[in-house]
Coordinates of C-alpha atoms in Angstrom, one line a residue:
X1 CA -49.5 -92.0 -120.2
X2 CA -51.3 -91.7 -123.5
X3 CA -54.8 -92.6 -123.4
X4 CA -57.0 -92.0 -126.9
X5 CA -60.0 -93.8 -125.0
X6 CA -61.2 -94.3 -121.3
X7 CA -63.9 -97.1 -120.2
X8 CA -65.4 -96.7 -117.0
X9 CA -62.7 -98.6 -115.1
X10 CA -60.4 -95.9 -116.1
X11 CA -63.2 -93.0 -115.6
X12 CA -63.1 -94.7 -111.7
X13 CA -60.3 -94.5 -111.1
X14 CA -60.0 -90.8 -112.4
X15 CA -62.9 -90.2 -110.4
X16 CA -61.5 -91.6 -107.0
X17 CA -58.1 -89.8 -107.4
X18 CA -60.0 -86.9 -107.7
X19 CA -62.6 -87.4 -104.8
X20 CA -59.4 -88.3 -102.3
X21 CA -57.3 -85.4 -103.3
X22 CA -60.4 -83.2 -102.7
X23 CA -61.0 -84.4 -98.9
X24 CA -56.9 -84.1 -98.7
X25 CA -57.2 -80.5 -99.5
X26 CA -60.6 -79.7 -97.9
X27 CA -59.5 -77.2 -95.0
X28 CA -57.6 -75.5 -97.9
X29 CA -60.8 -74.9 -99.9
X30 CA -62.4 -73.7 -96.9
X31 CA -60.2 -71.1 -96.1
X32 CA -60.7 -69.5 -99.2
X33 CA -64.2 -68.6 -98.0
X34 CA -64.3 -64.8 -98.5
X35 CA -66.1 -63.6 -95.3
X36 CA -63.7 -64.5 -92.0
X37 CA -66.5 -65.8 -90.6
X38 CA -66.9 -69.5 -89.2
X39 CA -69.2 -70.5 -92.1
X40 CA -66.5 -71.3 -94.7
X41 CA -67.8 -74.9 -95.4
X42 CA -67.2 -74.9 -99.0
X43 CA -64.3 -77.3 -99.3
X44 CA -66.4 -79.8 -96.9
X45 CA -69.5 -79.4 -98.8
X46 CA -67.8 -80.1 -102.2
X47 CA -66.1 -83.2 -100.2
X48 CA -69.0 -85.0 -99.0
X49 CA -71.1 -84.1 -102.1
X50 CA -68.5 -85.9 -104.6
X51 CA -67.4 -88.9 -101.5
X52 CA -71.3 -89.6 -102.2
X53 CA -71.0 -89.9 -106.2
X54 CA -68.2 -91.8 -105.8
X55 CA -69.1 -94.4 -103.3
X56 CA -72.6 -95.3 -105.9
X57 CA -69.9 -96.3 -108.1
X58 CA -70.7 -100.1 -108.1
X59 CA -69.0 -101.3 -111.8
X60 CA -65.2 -100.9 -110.7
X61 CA -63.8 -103.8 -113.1
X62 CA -62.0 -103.5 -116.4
X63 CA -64.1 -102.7 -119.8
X64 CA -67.2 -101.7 -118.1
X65 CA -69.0 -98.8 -120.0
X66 CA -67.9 -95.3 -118.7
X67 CA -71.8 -94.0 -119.7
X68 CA -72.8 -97.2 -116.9
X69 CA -70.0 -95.4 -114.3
X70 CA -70.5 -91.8 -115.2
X71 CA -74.6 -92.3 -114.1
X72 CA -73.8 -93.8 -111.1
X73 CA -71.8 -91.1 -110.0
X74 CA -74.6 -88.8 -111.4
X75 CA -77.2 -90.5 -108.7
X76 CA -74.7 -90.6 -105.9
X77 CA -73.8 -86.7 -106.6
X78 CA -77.6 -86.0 -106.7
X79 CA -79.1 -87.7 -103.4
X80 CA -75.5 -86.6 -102.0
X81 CA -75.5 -82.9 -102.5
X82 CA -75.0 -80.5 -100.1
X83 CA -74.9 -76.5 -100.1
X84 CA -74.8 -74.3 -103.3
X85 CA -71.2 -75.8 -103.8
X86 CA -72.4 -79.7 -103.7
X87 CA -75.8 -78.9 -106.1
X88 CA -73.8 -77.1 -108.6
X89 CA -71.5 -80.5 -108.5
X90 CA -73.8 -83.1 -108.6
X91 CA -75.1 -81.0 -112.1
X92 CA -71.9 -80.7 -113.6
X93 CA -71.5 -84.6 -113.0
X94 CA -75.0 -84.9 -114.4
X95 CA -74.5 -83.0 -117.5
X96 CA -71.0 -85.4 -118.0
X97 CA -73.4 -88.5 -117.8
X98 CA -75.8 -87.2 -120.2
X99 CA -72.6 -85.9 -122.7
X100 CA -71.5 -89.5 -122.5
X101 CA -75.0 -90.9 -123.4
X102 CA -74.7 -94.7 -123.8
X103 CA -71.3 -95.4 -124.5
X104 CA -68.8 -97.8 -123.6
X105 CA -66.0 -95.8 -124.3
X106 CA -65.0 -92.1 -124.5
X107 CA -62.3 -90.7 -127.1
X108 CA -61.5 -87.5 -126.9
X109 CA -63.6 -85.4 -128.5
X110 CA -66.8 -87.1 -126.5
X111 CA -64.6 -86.7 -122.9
X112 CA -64.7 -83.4 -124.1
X113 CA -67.5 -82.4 -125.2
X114 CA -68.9 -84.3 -121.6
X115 CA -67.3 -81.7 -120.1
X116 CA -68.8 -79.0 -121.9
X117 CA -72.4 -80.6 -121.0
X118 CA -71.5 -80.8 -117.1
X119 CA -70.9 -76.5 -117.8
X120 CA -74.4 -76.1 -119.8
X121 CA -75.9 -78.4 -116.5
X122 CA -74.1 -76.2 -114.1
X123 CA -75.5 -72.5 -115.8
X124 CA -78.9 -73.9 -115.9
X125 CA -79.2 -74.6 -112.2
X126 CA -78.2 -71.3 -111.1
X127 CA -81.1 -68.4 -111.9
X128 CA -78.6 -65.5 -111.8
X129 CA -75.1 -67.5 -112.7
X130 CA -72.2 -65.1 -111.1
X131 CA -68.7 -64.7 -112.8
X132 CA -65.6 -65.4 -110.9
X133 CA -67.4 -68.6 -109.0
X134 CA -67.6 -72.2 -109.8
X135 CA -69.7 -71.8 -112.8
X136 CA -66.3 -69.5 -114.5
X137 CA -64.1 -72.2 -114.1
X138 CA -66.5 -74.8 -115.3
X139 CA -66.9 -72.7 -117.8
X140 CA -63.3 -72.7 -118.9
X141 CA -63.0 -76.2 -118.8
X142 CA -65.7 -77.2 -121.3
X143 CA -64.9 -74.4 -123.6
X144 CA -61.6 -75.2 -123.4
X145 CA -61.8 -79.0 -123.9
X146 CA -63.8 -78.8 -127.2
X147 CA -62.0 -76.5 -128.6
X148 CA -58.7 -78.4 -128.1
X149 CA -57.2 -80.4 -130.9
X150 CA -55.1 -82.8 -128.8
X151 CA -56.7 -86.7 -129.1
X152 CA -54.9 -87.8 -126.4
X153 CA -57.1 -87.7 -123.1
X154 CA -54.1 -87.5 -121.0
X155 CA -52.7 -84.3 -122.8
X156 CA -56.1 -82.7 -122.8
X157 CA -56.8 -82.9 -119.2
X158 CA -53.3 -81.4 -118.8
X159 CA -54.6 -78.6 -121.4
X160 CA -57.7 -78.0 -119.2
X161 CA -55.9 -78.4 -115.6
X162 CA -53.3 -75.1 -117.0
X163 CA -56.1 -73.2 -118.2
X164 CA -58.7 -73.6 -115.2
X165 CA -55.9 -73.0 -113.0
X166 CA -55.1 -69.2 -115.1
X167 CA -58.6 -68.7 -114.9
X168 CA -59.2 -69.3 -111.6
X169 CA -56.3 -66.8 -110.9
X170 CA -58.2 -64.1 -112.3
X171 CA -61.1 -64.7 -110.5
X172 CA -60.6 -62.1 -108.0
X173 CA -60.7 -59.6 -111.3
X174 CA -64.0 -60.5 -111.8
X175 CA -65.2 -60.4 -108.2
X176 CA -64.1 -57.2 -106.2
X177 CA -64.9 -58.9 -102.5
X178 CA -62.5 -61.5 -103.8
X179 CA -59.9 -58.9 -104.9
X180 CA -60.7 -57.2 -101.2
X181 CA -60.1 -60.9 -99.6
X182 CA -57.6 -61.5 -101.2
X183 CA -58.7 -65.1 -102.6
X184 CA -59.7 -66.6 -105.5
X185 CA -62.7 -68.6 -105.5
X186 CA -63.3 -71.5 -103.6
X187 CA -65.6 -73.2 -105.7
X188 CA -63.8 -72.7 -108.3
X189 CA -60.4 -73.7 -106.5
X190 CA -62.1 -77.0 -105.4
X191 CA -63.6 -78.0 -108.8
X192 CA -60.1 -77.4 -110.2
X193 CA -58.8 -79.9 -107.3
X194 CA -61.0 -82.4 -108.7
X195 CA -59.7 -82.0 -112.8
X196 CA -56.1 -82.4 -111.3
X197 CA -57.0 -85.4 -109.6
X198 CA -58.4 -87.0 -112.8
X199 CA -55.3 -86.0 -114.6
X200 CA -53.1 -86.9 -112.0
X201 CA -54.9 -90.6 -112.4
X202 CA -54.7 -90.9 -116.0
X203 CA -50.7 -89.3 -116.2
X204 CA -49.7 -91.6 -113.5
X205 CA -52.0 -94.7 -115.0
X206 CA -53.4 -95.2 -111.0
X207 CA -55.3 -97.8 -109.7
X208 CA -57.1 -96.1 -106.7
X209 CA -59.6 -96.8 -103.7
X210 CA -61.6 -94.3 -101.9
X211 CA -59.8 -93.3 -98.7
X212 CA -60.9 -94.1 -95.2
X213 CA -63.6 -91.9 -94.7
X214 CA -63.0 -88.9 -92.4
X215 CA -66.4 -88.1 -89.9
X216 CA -66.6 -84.8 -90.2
X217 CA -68.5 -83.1 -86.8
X218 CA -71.0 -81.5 -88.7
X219 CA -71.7 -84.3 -90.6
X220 CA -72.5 -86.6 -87.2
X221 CA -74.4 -83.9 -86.2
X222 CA -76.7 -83.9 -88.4
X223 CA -77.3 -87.3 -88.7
X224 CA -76.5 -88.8 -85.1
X225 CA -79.0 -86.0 -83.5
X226 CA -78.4 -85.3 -79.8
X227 CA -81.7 -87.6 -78.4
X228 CA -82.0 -90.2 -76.0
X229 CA -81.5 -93.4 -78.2
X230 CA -83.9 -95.0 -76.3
X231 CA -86.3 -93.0 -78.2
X232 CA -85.0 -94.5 -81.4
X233 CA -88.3 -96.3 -83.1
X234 CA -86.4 -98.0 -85.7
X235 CA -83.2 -98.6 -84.7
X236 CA -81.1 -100.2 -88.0
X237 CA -80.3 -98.1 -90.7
X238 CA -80.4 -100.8 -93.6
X239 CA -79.4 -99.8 -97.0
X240 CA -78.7 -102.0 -100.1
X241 CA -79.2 -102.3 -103.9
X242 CA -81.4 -104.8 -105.9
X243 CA -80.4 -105.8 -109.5
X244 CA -84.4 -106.4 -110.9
X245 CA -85.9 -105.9 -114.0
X246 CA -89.3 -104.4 -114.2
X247 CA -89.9 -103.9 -110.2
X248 CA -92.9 -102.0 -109.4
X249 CA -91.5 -99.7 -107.2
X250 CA -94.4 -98.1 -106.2
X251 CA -96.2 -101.5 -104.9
X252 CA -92.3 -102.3 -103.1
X253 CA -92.5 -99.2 -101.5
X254 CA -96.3 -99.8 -100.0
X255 CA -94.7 -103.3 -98.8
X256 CA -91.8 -102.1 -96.8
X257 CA -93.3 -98.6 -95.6
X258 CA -94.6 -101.1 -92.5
X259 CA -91.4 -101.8 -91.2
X260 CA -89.7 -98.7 -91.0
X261 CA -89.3 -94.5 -92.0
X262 CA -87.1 -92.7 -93.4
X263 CA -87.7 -94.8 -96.8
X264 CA -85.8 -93.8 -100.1
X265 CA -86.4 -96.0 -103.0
X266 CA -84.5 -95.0 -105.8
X267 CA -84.1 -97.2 -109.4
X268 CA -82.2 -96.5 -112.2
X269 CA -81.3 -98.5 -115.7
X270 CA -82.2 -101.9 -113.3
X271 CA -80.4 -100.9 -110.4
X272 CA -82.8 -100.0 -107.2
X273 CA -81.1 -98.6 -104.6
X274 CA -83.1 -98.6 -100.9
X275 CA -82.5 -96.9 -97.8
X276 CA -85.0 -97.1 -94.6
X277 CA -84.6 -97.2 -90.8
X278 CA -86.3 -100.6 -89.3
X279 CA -86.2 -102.7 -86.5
X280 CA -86.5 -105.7 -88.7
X281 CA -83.3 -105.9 -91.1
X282 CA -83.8 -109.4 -91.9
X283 CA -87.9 -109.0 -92.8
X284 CA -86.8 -106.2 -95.4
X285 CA -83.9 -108.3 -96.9
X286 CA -86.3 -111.2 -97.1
X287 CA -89.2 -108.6 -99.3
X288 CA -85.8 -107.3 -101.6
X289 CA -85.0 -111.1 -102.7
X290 CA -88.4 -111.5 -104.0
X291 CA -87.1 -108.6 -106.6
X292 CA -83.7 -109.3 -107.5
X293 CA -80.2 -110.2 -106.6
X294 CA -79.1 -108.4 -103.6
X295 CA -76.0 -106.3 -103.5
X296 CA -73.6 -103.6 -101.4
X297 CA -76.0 -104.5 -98.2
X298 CA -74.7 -102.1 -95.1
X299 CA -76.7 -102.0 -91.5
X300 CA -76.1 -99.4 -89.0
X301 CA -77.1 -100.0 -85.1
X302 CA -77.6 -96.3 -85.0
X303 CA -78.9 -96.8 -81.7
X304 CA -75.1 -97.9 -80.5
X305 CA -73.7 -95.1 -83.3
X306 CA -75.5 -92.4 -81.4
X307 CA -74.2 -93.1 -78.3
X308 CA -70.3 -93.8 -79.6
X309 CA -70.7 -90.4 -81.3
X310 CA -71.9 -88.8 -78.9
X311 CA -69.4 -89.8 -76.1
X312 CA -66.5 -89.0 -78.7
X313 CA -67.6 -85.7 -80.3
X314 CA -70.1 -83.8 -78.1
X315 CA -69.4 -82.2 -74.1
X316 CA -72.7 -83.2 -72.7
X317 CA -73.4 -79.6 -72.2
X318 CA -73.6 -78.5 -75.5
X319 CA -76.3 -81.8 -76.7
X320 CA -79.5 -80.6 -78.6
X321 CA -82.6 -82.8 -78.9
X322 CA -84.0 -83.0 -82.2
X323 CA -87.2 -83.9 -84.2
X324 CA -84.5 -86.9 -85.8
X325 CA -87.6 -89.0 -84.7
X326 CA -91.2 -88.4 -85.7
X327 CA -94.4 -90.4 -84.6
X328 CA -95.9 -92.2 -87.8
X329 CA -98.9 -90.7 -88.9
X330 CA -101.1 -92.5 -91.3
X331 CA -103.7 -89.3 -91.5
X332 CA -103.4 -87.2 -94.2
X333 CA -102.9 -83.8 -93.7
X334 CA -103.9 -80.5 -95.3
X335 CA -100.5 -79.3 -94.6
X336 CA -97.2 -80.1 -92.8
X337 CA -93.9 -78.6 -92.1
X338 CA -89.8 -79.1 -92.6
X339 CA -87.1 -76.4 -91.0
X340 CA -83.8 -76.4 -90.9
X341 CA -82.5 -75.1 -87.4
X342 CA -79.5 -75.5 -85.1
X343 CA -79.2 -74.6 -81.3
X344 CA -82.2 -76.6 -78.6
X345 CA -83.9 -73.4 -77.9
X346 CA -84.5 -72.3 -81.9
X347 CA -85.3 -75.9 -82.6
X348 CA -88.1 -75.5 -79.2
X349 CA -89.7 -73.0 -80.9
X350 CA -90.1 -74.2 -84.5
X351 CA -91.6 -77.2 -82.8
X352 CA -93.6 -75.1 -80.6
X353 CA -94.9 -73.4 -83.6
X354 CA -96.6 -76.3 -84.9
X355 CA -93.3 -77.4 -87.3
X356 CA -93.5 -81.5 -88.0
X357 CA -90.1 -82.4 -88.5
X358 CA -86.5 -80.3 -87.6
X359 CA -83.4 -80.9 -90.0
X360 CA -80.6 -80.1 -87.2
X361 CA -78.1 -77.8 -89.6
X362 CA -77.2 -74.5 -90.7
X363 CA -73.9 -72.7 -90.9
X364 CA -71.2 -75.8 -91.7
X365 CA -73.9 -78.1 -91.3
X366 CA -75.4 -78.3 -94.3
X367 CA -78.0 -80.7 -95.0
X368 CA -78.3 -83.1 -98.0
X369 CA -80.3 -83.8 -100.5
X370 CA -81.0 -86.6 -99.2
X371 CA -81.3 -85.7 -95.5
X372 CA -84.1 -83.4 -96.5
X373 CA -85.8 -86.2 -99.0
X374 CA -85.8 -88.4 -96.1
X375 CA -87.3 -86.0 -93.9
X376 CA -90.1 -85.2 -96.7
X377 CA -90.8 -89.1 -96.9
X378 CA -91.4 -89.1 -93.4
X379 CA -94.7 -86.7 -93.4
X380 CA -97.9 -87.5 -94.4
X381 CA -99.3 -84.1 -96.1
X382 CA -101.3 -82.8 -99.5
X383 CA -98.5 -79.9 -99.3
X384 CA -95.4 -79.8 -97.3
X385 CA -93.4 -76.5 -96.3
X386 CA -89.6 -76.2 -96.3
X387 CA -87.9 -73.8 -94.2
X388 CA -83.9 -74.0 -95.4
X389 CA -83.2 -70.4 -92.9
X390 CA -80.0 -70.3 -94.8
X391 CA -78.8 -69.2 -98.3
X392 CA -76.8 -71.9 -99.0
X393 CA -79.2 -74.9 -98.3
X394 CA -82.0 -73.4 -100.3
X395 CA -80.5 -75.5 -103.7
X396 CA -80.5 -78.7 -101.7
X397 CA -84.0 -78.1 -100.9
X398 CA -85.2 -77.2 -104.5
X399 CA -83.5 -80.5 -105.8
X400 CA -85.2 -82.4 -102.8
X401 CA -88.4 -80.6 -103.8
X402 CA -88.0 -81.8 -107.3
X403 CA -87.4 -85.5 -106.5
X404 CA -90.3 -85.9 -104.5
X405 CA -93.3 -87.2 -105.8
X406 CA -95.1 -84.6 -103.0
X407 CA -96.2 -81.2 -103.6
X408 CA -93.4 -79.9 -102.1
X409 CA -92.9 -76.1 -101.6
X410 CA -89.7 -74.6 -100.5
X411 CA -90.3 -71.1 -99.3
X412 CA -86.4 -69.5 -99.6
X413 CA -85.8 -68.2 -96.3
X414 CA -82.4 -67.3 -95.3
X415 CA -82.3 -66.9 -92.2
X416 CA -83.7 -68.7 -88.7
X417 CA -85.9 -64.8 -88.0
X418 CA -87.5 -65.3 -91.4
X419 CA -87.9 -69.0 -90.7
X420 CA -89.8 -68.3 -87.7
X421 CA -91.9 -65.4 -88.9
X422 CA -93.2 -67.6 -92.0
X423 CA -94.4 -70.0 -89.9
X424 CA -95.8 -67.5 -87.8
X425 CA -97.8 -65.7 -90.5
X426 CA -99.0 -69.4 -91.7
X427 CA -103.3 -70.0 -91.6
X428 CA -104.3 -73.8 -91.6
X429 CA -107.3 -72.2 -92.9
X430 CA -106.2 -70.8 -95.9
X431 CA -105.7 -71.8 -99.9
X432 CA -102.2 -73.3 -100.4
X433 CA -101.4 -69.9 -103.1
X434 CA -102.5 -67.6 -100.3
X435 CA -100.2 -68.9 -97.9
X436 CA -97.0 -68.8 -100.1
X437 CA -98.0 -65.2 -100.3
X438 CA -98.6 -64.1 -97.2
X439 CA -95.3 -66.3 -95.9
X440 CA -93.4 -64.5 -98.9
X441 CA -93.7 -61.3 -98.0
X442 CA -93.6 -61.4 -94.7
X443 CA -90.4 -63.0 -94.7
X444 CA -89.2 -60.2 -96.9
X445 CA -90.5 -57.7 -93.9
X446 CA -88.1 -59.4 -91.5
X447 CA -84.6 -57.5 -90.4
X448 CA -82.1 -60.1 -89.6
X449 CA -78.7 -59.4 -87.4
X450 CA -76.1 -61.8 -85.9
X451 CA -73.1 -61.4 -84.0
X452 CA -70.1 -63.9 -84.4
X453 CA -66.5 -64.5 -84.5
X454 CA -63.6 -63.9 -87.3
X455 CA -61.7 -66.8 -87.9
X456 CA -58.6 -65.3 -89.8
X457 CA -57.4 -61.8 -90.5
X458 CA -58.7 -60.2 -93.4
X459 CA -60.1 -56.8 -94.8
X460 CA -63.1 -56.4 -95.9
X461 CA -65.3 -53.0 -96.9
X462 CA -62.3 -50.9 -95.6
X463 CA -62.5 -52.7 -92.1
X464 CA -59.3 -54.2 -90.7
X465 CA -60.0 -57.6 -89.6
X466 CA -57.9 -60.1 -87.2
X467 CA -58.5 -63.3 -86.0
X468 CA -60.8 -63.5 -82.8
X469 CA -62.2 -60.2 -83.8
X470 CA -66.0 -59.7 -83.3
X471 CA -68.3 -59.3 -86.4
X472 CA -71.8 -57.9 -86.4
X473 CA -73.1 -58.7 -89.6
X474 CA -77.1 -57.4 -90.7
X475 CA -78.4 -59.0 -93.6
X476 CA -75.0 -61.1 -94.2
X477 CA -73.3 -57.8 -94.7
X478 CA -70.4 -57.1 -91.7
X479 CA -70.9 -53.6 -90.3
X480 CA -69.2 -54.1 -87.2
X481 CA -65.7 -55.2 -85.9
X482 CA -65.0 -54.9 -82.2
X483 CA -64.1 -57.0 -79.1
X484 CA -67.6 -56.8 -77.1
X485 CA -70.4 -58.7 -78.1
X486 CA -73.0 -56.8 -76.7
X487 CA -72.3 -53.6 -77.0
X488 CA -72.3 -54.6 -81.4
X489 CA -75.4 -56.1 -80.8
X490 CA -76.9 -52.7 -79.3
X491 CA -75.3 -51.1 -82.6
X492 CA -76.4 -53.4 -85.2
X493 CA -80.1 -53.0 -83.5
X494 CA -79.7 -48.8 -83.7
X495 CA -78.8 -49.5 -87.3
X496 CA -81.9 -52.1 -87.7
X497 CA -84.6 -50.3 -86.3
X498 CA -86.9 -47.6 -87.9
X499 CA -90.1 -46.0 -87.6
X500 CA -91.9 -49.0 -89.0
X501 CA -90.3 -51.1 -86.2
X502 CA -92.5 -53.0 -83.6
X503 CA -90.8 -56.1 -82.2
X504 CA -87.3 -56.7 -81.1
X505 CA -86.2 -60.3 -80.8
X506 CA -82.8 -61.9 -79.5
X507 CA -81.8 -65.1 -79.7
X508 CA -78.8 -65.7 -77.3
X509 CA -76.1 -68.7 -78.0
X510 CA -74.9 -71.0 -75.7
X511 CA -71.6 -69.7 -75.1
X512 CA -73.4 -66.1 -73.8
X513 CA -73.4 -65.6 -70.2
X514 CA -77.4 -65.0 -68.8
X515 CA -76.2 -62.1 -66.3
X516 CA -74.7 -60.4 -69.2
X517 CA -78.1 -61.0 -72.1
X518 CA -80.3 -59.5 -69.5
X519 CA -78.1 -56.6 -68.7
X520 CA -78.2 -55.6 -72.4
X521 CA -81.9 -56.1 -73.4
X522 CA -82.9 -53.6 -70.3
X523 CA -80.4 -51.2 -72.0
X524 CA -82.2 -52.3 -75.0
X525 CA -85.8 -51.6 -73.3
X526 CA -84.6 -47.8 -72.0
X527 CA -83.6 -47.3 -75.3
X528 CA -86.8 -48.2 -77.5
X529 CA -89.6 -47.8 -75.1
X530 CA -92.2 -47.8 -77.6
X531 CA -91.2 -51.5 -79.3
X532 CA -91.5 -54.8 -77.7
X533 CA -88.7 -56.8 -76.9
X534 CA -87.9 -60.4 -76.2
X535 CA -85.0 -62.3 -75.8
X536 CA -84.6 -66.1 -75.9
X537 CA -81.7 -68.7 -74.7
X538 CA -81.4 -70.4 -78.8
X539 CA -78.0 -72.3 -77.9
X540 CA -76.8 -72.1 -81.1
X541 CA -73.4 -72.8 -82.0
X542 CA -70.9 -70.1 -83.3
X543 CA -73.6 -66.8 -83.4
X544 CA -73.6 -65.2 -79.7
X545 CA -76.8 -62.9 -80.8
X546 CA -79.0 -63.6 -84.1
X547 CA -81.5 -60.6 -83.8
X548 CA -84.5 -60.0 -85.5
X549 CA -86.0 -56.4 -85.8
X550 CA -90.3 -56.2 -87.1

């Protein structure tokens, strides 16, 4: 169907097409992750990050301004994002709300050069942008849109969905551990998912509705956290939107922060948008009126979620207590800490370490944005430490970081063993500056190994991979493939250790077998008698052995 302008009813509809064919094809996307490894959440990440943009979309009737609907998604996509993937979305769709400006329709030319604005957003949140990603076939849509001559937005789309999809073929051209994986990029594969979904809504002239939501297990995981619900201090999750002119938000925020934690208030071109965890619903509904009109109100019993969760998801085996709840403090502190962790014992001892609040996640549980805001609203602190211990939840993080009204400062640790050292290495004592130091470098000092699982056959650095296989992987890198956990472990720590070495740590999963740990760190012991060595029962999910050689 020809269409030589879209409103934002259109730009909706476009939008949810493309947000349900994306969860549809999910799994796919996740495959495509290059290393066989059980981490490949790119497809999910993508999924939640966009079902979040879409569901702020509140103006869903005909002739409403797409610049209105395109900055709703923006926020949703923001406060929403999750992993590398999810931040790189959420600034694509914010460089597409600030290409579209303030208008109330789009031809083609301004569709396109949106577009081309979500790419320049994308580059400049990347500090080393990588070819053959995401950002390529971003790329090629933008450049590819404004240079078209077509003024039917219909035909262009189709222009852009043909080209992204050539492009995103030769991805593994650009990126030789594609090429060895034999996949293109998946990324890339899932933004071009979401372009054929808008097409595919403007071709077919679709009127569309978000699809039932899907729970993902990570995504309960992370925010149904394994503790007695008794423990629950504020037990209804109550969010809303107020429709106010000239709120003080600042004065709202000092009224409600009473009644509840894990406060976001958010406003935007009139809208305010509030999320907080209280015992009192009604009281908080009552403050909001005095604002404004009162809008998309949703309350949780998370108390009752927990537990249905729980029962349907989780053997009671494998439950983790978390820091999901932490004791209001009105004291200010000097200085306060945030980690990401998953697995009881890991999260013990960032907690025994003096750590204020735990973000249960990791590998294919990657926090939000917003999961990590909320966690930063709940301390009290001149300067507050984050932790990510993974590579792809240090973007979520930053953009946390750079939302808060705190000083916030992310250290970028990758890994739980650089996690753990940082905090280690931490002096209450010392200047803010010193500490980043000192926590910087040590982390940078800190060998990190882990032992896991393939999920599919691949080959990868010459090494013939199948499904089941065990991977020893040092620094992200896989060195070993075999069949016996420990007897990689003992390999990956020959390969770890040199003369500078002093301290041997191992941090055992859940599915390991005690008899067996102990077995292997005496071998360990005979073998370097002049380090130390320690092991610990982590319970994390999906690693056997994470190791960590000083």
């Amino acid at each position: 169907m020809e269409y030589l302008k879209i409103d934002g009813y259109r730009f909706y509809n476009m939008m949810t097409n493309a947000c349900n064919k994306l969860e549809e094809q999910r799994e796919f996307v996740n495959s495509l992750n290059v290393f066989p490894v059980p981490d490949g959440d790119t497809g999910t990440n993508m999924s939640m990050t966009f079902r979040s943009a879409v569901s702020e979309i509140k103006a869903k009737e005909e002739n409403c301004p797409i610049s209105q609907v395109s900055k709703q998604l923006s926020k949703g996509a923001l406060m929403g994002a999750r992993g590398n993937s999810g931040v790189i979305l959420s600034q694509i769709l914010r460089g597409m709300a600030i290409g579209l400006g303030d208008i109330e329709e789009a031809n083609c030319h301004e569709f396109a050069n949106s577009l081309l604005e979500g790419c320049k957003s994308a580059y400049k949140a990347v500090m080393r942008p990588t070819e053959g990603t995401i950002l390529t076939i971003v790329k090629a849509a933008g450049e590819k849109a404004i240079n078209s001559k077509e003024e039917n937005i219909t035909a262009l789309m189709q222009e852009v969905c043909k080209h992204c999809e050539e492009v995103l073929n030769k991805t593994p051209d650009m990126l030789p551990v594609l090429k060895k994986a034999n996949v293109v990029d998946a990324g890339g594969m899932g933004f071009l998912i979401i372009l054929r979904g808008m097409y595919e809504a403007l071709n077919n002239n679709i009127e569309v509705s978000l699809a039932e939501k899907k729970e993902h297990i990570s995504e309960n995981f992370m925010h149904q956290q394994d503790i007695d619900p008794s423990q629950i201090k504020f037990g209804y999750c109550t969010e809303f939107f107020i429709k106010s002119k000239g709120a003080d938000l600042e004065a709202f925020k000092k009224d409600l922060a009473p009644y509840g934690d894990s406060m976001i208030v958010v406003g935007e071109d009139e809208i305010i948008k509030i999320h907080i965890h209280t015992n009192d619903p009604g009281l908080i509904l009552s403050k909001a009126l005095k604002l404004g009109e009162l809008s998309k109100i949703k309350i949780d019993n998370m108390r009752e979620q927990h537990r249905r969760i729980l029962e349907a998801e989780y053997p009671a085996e494998n439950q983790v207590v978390s820091n999901e709840i932490v004791e209001k403090n009105d004291d200010l502190k000097k200085y306060a800490f945030i980690s990401v962790a998953s697995g009881k014992g890991i999260i013990e001892i960032f907690r025994d370490l003096g750590v204020d609040y735990v973000i249960e996640g990791g590998q294919t549980m990657n926090p939000s944005t917003q999961d990590i805001l909320g966690s930063i609203n709940k301390l009290n602190a001149e300067n507050i430490f984050v932790l990510p211990n993974n590579k792809n939840i240090i973007m979520a993080a930053t953009q946390a970081a750079e939302l808060s009204d705190k000083n916030i400062v992310v250290i970028p640790t990758k890994t739980i063993p650089q996690g753990i050292t940082c905090v280690t290495e931490f002096n209450e004592y010392e200047d803010t500056n010193i500490n980043i130091d000192n926590m910087t470098k040590a982390m940078s000092k800190v060998g990190t190994g882990a032992i896991t699982y393939a999920v599919r056959d691949t080959e990868i650095n010459g090494k013939c991979i199948k499904q089941g296989d065990i991977l020893g992987l040092i620094e992200g890198e896989i060195k070993e493939v075999g069949n016996d956990s420990c007897g990689i472990c003992e390999s990956l720590i020959k390969q770890m250790v040199n003369k500078d070495s002093e301290l041997i740590s191992l941090y055992y999963g859940y599915e390991c077998e005690e008899t067996e740990v102990k077995d292997l760190v005496n071998r360990i012991e005979k073998a370097y008698p002049e380090l130390d060595v320690q092991y610990i029962n982590g319970q994390q999910p999906l690693y056997y052995f994470i190791i960590s050689v000083e």
